[in-house]
Coordinates of C-alpha atoms and ligand atoms in Angstrom, one line a residue:
M4 CA 0.0 0.0 0.0
R5 CA 1.6 3.3 -1.1
L6 CA 1.2 6.2 1.3
R7 CA 1.7 9.9 0.9
G8 CA 3.0 11.5 4.1
K9 CA 1.0 14.4 5.5
K10 CA 2.3 16.9 8.0
G11 CA 0.3 17.0 11.2
T12 CA -1.3 13.6 10.8
R13 CA 0.3 12.3 14.1
D14 CA -1.0 15.4 15.9
E15 CA -4.5 14.8 14.6
L16 CA -4.3 11.1 15.7
E17 CA -3.1 12.1 19.2
R18 CA -6.2 14.4 19.5
Q19 CA -8.7 11.6 18.4
T20 CA -8.4 9.7 21.7
D21 CA -12.0 8.3 21.3
L22 CA -11.1 6.3 18.2
I23 CA -7.3 6.1 18.0
V24 CA -5.0 4.1 20.2
L25 CA -1.3 4.9 20.0
D26 CA -0.2 3.1 23.2
P27 CA -2.0 -0.3 22.9
R28 CA 0.4 -2.1 25.2
T29 CA -1.3 -0.3 28.1
Y30 CA -4.6 -2.1 27.3
K31 CA -3.3 -5.7 27.3
G32 CA -5.9 -7.6 29.4
R33 CA -7.9 -4.4 29.8
W34 CA -9.6 -3.8 26.5
A35 CA -13.0 -4.4 28.1
Q36 CA -12.3 -1.5 30.4
R37 CA -11.5 0.7 27.5
F38 CA -14.8 -0.1 25.8
G39 CA -16.7 0.1 29.1
N40 CA -18.4 -3.3 28.6
G41 CA -17.8 -7.0 28.4
N42 CA -19.0 -7.4 24.8
P43 CA -17.0 -9.8 22.5
I44 CA -13.9 -8.3 20.8
H45 CA -13.2 -8.8 17.1
V46 CA -9.9 -7.7 15.6
E47 CA -8.8 -7.0 12.0
L48 CA -5.1 -7.5 11.5
G49 CA -3.9 -5.1 8.8
M50 CA -7.1 -3.1 8.3
G51 CA -5.7 -0.8 5.5
K52 CA -8.0 2.1 4.9
G53 CA -10.6 0.6 7.3
R54 CA -13.7 0.1 5.2
F55 CA -14.4 -3.4 6.6
I56 CA -13.9 -2.7 10.3
T57 CA -15.7 0.6 10.3
Q58 CA -18.7 -0.9 8.4
L59 CA -18.9 -3.9 10.8
S60 CA -18.7 -1.7 13.9
A61 CA -21.5 0.5 12.7
Q62 CA -23.7 -2.5 11.9
N63 CA -23.1 -4.4 15.1
P64 CA -23.2 -2.2 18.2
D65 CA -23.0 -5.2 20.6
I66 CA -19.5 -6.2 19.3
N67 CA -16.3 -4.3 20.1
Y68 CA -14.0 -3.9 17.1
I69 CA -10.3 -3.2 16.9
G70 CA -8.6 -2.4 13.6
I71 CA -4.8 -2.6 13.6
D72 CA -2.3 -1.2 11.1
M73 CA 1.2 0.3 11.2
F74 CA 0.8 3.5 9.2
D75 CA -0.5 6.8 10.6
Q76 CA -2.1 7.7 7.3
L77 CA -4.2 4.6 7.2
L78 CA -5.5 5.1 10.8
H79 CA -6.3 8.6 9.9
R80 CA -8.3 7.5 6.8
G81 CA -10.0 4.8 9.0
A82 CA -11.0 7.4 11.6
G83 CA -12.7 9.4 8.9
K84 CA -14.6 6.4 7.6
A85 CA -15.7 5.4 11.1
V86 CA -17.4 8.8 11.6
K87 CA -19.0 8.5 8.2
A88 CA -20.2 4.9 8.7
R89 CA -21.8 5.8 12.1
A90 CA -23.6 8.8 10.6
E91 CA -24.9 6.6 7.7
H92 CA -26.2 4.0 10.2
G93 CA -27.8 6.8 12.4
R94 CA -25.5 5.8 15.3
P95 CA -23.1 8.7 15.8
E96 CA -22.8 8.0 19.5
L97 CA -21.3 4.5 19.0
N98 CA -18.2 3.7 21.0
N99 CA -17.4 0.2 19.9
L100 CA -14.3 0.8 17.7
A101 CA -10.6 1.3 18.4
L102 CA -8.1 1.9 15.6
V103 CA -4.7 0.8 16.8
L104 CA -1.2 1.8 15.5
F105 CA 1.0 -1.2 16.0
N106 CA 3.2 -3.8 14.3
I107 CA 1.4 -7.2 14.3
E108 CA 4.7 -9.0 14.7
H109 CA 4.4 -8.2 18.4
I110 CA 0.6 -8.9 18.7
E111 CA 1.1 -10.8 22.0
D112 CA 2.2 -7.6 23.6
I113 CA -1.3 -6.0 23.3
F114 CA -3.8 -8.9 23.9
A115 CA -4.0 -11.2 26.9
E116 CA -4.9 -14.9 26.8
D117 CA -8.6 -15.4 25.9
E118 CA -9.2 -11.7 25.3
L119 CA -10.6 -12.0 21.7
E120 CA -13.5 -13.7 20.1
R121 CA -12.5 -13.3 16.4
V122 CA -9.5 -12.5 14.3
Y123 CA -10.1 -11.3 10.8
L124 CA -7.2 -11.6 8.2
N125 CA -8.3 -9.8 5.1
F126 CA -6.0 -9.7 2.0
S127 CA -2.8 -10.0 4.2
D128 CA 0.4 -9.3 2.3
P129 CA 1.3 -12.6 0.6
W130 CA 5.1 -12.3 0.9
P131 CA 5.5 -14.5 -2.3
K132 CA 9.3 -15.2 -1.8
K133 CA 9.9 -18.4 0.0
R134 CA 12.6 -16.9 2.2
H135 CA 9.9 -14.5 3.5
H136 CA 7.3 -17.1 4.4
R137 CA 7.7 -16.5 8.1
R138 CA 6.3 -13.0 7.6
R139 CA 3.0 -14.3 6.3
L140 CA 0.3 -13.6 8.9
T141 CA -1.0 -17.1 8.6
H142 CA 2.4 -18.7 9.3
P143 CA 2.0 -21.2 12.2
N144 CA 4.1 -18.9 14.4
F145 CA 1.5 -16.2 14.1
V146 CA -1.5 -18.6 14.3
R147 CA -0.2 -20.0 17.6
K148 CA -0.3 -16.5 19.0
Y149 CA -3.9 -16.0 17.7
I150 CA -4.9 -19.3 19.3
R151 CA -3.7 -18.1 22.7
M152 CA -5.5 -14.8 22.4
L153 CA -8.8 -16.3 21.3
N154 CA -11.4 -17.4 23.8
N155 CA -13.9 -20.3 24.0
N156 CA -15.9 -18.8 21.1
G157 CA -12.8 -18.0 19.1
E158 CA -12.6 -18.1 15.3
I159 CA -10.3 -16.9 12.6
H160 CA -11.9 -15.6 9.4
F161 CA -9.5 -15.3 6.5
K162 CA -9.9 -14.1 2.9
T163 CA -7.4 -13.4 0.1
D164 CA -7.0 -13.1 -3.6
S165 CA -3.7 -15.0 -3.5
E166 CA -4.0 -18.6 -4.4
M167 CA -0.5 -19.2 -3.1
L168 CA -1.2 -17.6 0.3
F169 CA -4.5 -19.5 0.5
E170 CA -2.8 -22.8 -0.1
F171 CA 0.0 -22.0 2.4
S172 CA -2.6 -20.9 5.0
L173 CA -4.8 -24.1 4.6
N174 CA -1.6 -26.2 5.2
S175 CA -0.6 -24.0 8.1
F176 CA -4.0 -24.4 9.8
A177 CA -4.0 -28.2 9.0
D178 CA -0.5 -28.6 10.4
L179 CA -1.7 -27.1 13.7
G180 CA -4.6 -29.6 13.7
L181 CA -7.2 -26.8 13.4
R182 CA -10.8 -27.3 12.2
M183 CA -11.8 -25.4 9.0
R184 CA -15.2 -24.7 7.6
N185 CA -17.0 -22.8 4.8
I186 CA -14.0 -23.0 2.6
T187 CA -14.6 -21.4 -0.8
L188 CA -12.4 -20.8 -3.8
S189 CA -14.7 -18.2 -5.2
L190 CA -16.6 -16.2 -2.5
H191 CA -18.3 -14.0 -5.2
R192 CA -19.3 -16.9 -7.5
D193 CA -23.0 -16.0 -7.2
G194 CA -22.6 -12.3 -6.3
N195 CA -21.5 -10.9 -2.9
P196 CA -23.0 -13.1 -0.1
A197 CA -25.3 -11.2 2.3
F198 CA -23.0 -11.7 5.3
N199 CA -19.9 -10.4 3.5
V200 CA -18.6 -6.9 4.0
M201 CA -16.1 -6.1 1.3
T202 CA -12.7 -4.6 2.1
E203 CA -11.0 -2.0 -0.2
Y204 CA -8.7 -4.6 -1.7
E205 CA -11.6 -7.0 -2.2
A206 CA -13.7 -4.5 -4.1
K207 CA -10.8 -3.8 -6.4
F208 CA -10.1 -7.5 -7.1
V209 CA -13.8 -8.4 -7.6
E210 CA -14.0 -5.6 -10.2
Q211 CA -11.1 -7.1 -12.0
G212 CA -12.9 -10.5 -12.0
K213 CA -10.4 -12.2 -9.7
P214 CA -11.6 -15.1 -7.5
I215 CA -11.6 -14.5 -3.7
Y216 CA -10.6 -17.4 -1.5
R217 CA -12.1 -17.6 2.0
C218 CA -12.3 -19.9 5.0
E219 CA -13.1 -19.9 8.7
V220 CA -11.0 -21.6 11.3
V221 CA -12.9 -22.8 14.4
I222 CA -10.7 -22.6 17.5
G223 CA -12.7 -22.3 20.8
K224 CA -14.3 -25.3 22.4
A225 CA -17.8 -23.7 22.4
A226 CA -17.4 -22.7 18.8
L227 CA -16.4 -26.2 17.9
D228 CA -19.3 -27.7 19.8
R229 CA -21.7 -25.3 18.0
H230 CA -20.2 -26.3 14.7
E231 CA -20.6 -30.0 15.4
E232 CA -24.2 -29.5 16.5
A233 CA -25.0 -27.6 13.2
L234 CA -23.4 -30.4 11.2
A235 CA -25.5 -33.1 13.0
Q236 CA -28.7 -31.1 12.5
A237 CA -27.9 -30.6 8.8
D238 CA -27.3 -34.4 8.5
K239 CA -30.7 -35.4 10.0
P240 CA -33.3 -36.6 7.5
A241 CA -36.2 -34.2 7.2
E242 CA -39.2 -35.4 9.3
K243 CA -42.4 -36.3 7.4
P244 CA -45.6 -34.6 8.7
A245 CA -47.5 -37.1 10.9
D246 CA -50.8 -37.1 8.9
K247 CA -49.0 -37.6 5.5
P248 CA -48.8 -41.3 4.4
A249 CA -45.4 -42.6 3.7
D250 CA -44.3 -42.3 0.0
K251 CA -45.1 -45.4 -2.0
P252 CA -42.5 -46.8 -4.3
E253 CA -43.1 -45.8 -7.9
G254 CA -44.2 -48.5 -10.5
N255 CA -44.6 -52.1 -9.6
S256 CA -45.1 -52.2 -5.8
A257 CA -44.0 -55.9 -5.8
V258 CA -40.5 -54.7 -6.6
Q259 CA -39.0 -53.6 -3.3
E260 CA -35.5 -52.6 -2.2
P261 CA -34.0 -55.3 -0.1
Ligands
SAM313 C1 -2.8 -5.7 1.4 S1 -3.3 -4.6 2.6 C2 -5.0 -5.1 3.0 C3 -5.8 -4.0 3.7 C4 -7.2 -4.4 4.0 N1 -7.3 -5.5 4.9 C5 -8.0 -4.7 2.8 O1 -8.4 -5.9 2.6 O2 -8.3 -3.7 2.0 C6 -2.4 -5.2 4.0 C7 -2.4 -4.2 5.2 O3 -1.7 -4.9 6.3 C8 -0.9 -3.9 6.9 N2 0.2 -4.7 7.6 C9 1.0 -5.6 7.0 N3 1.9 -6.1 7.9 C10 1.6 -5.5 9.0 C11 2.2 -5.5 10.3 N4 3.2 -6.3 10.6 N5 1.7 -4.8 11.3 C12 0.6 -3.9 11.0 N6 0.0 -3.8 9.8 C13 0.5 -4.6 8.8 C14 -0.4 -3.1 5.8 O4 0.0 -1.8 6.3 C15 -1.6 -2.9 4.9 O5 -2.4 -1.9 5.3

């Protein structure tokens, strides 16, 4: 992402204490206090210009959102989008979003064990050279950190346009023995699904006709139990209404399945 520097941006960020967090280490284990409630916390790692996290936070007032990036300019853009998204949703008073300036490599310095419910990884830098593979945000070294920070309901939601990164990530999750679901090689095959909020990068790639790869990783025990239950329900044969006679075999009724 190319960024043009702008004088005074840091001063502006320092003034926006309601949205911007420049000292996130001080909130490790205390994010609930910052938000003033015990609502679940969802984090986007590498939020870019912030379209995704600002839209979600305006849509879901009962979830606390944290967007993280390492560039002043991006946080500044994100803050502007947050104000706009709240106004569009008629919720200017919302206080469920924090935009954090931080290097994700040290993510364990700002979140305590079990502090998060969801980690979003959207169009993370693919780092295509093999010698850089440890920098990929889905490398097992990173994923182990996320697992520690995620609680009983914890999940990772990951989407990318990079076939290489998707392949690498599925292997990384599998190597850690993690459970994946809703894997798709073309999220937009039948148009944008109702649940999906697009990121800036995603909108650009979809316009270019590129496929978007996506999967969810189910981490927490309660999340796994819910997933198992949903699978069992989906597997059950549909019940016939009591007053409807059982279907007769078609054709010669003497011919029966053994
Ligand atoms: C390709 S962009 C995707 C932005 C956004 N998620 C989207 O889909 O539009 C990746 C973003 O991750 C951020 N990023 C990459 N590595 C990071 C790190 N170690 N710490 C913080 N942010 C990082 C970059 O600054 C950039 O904004």
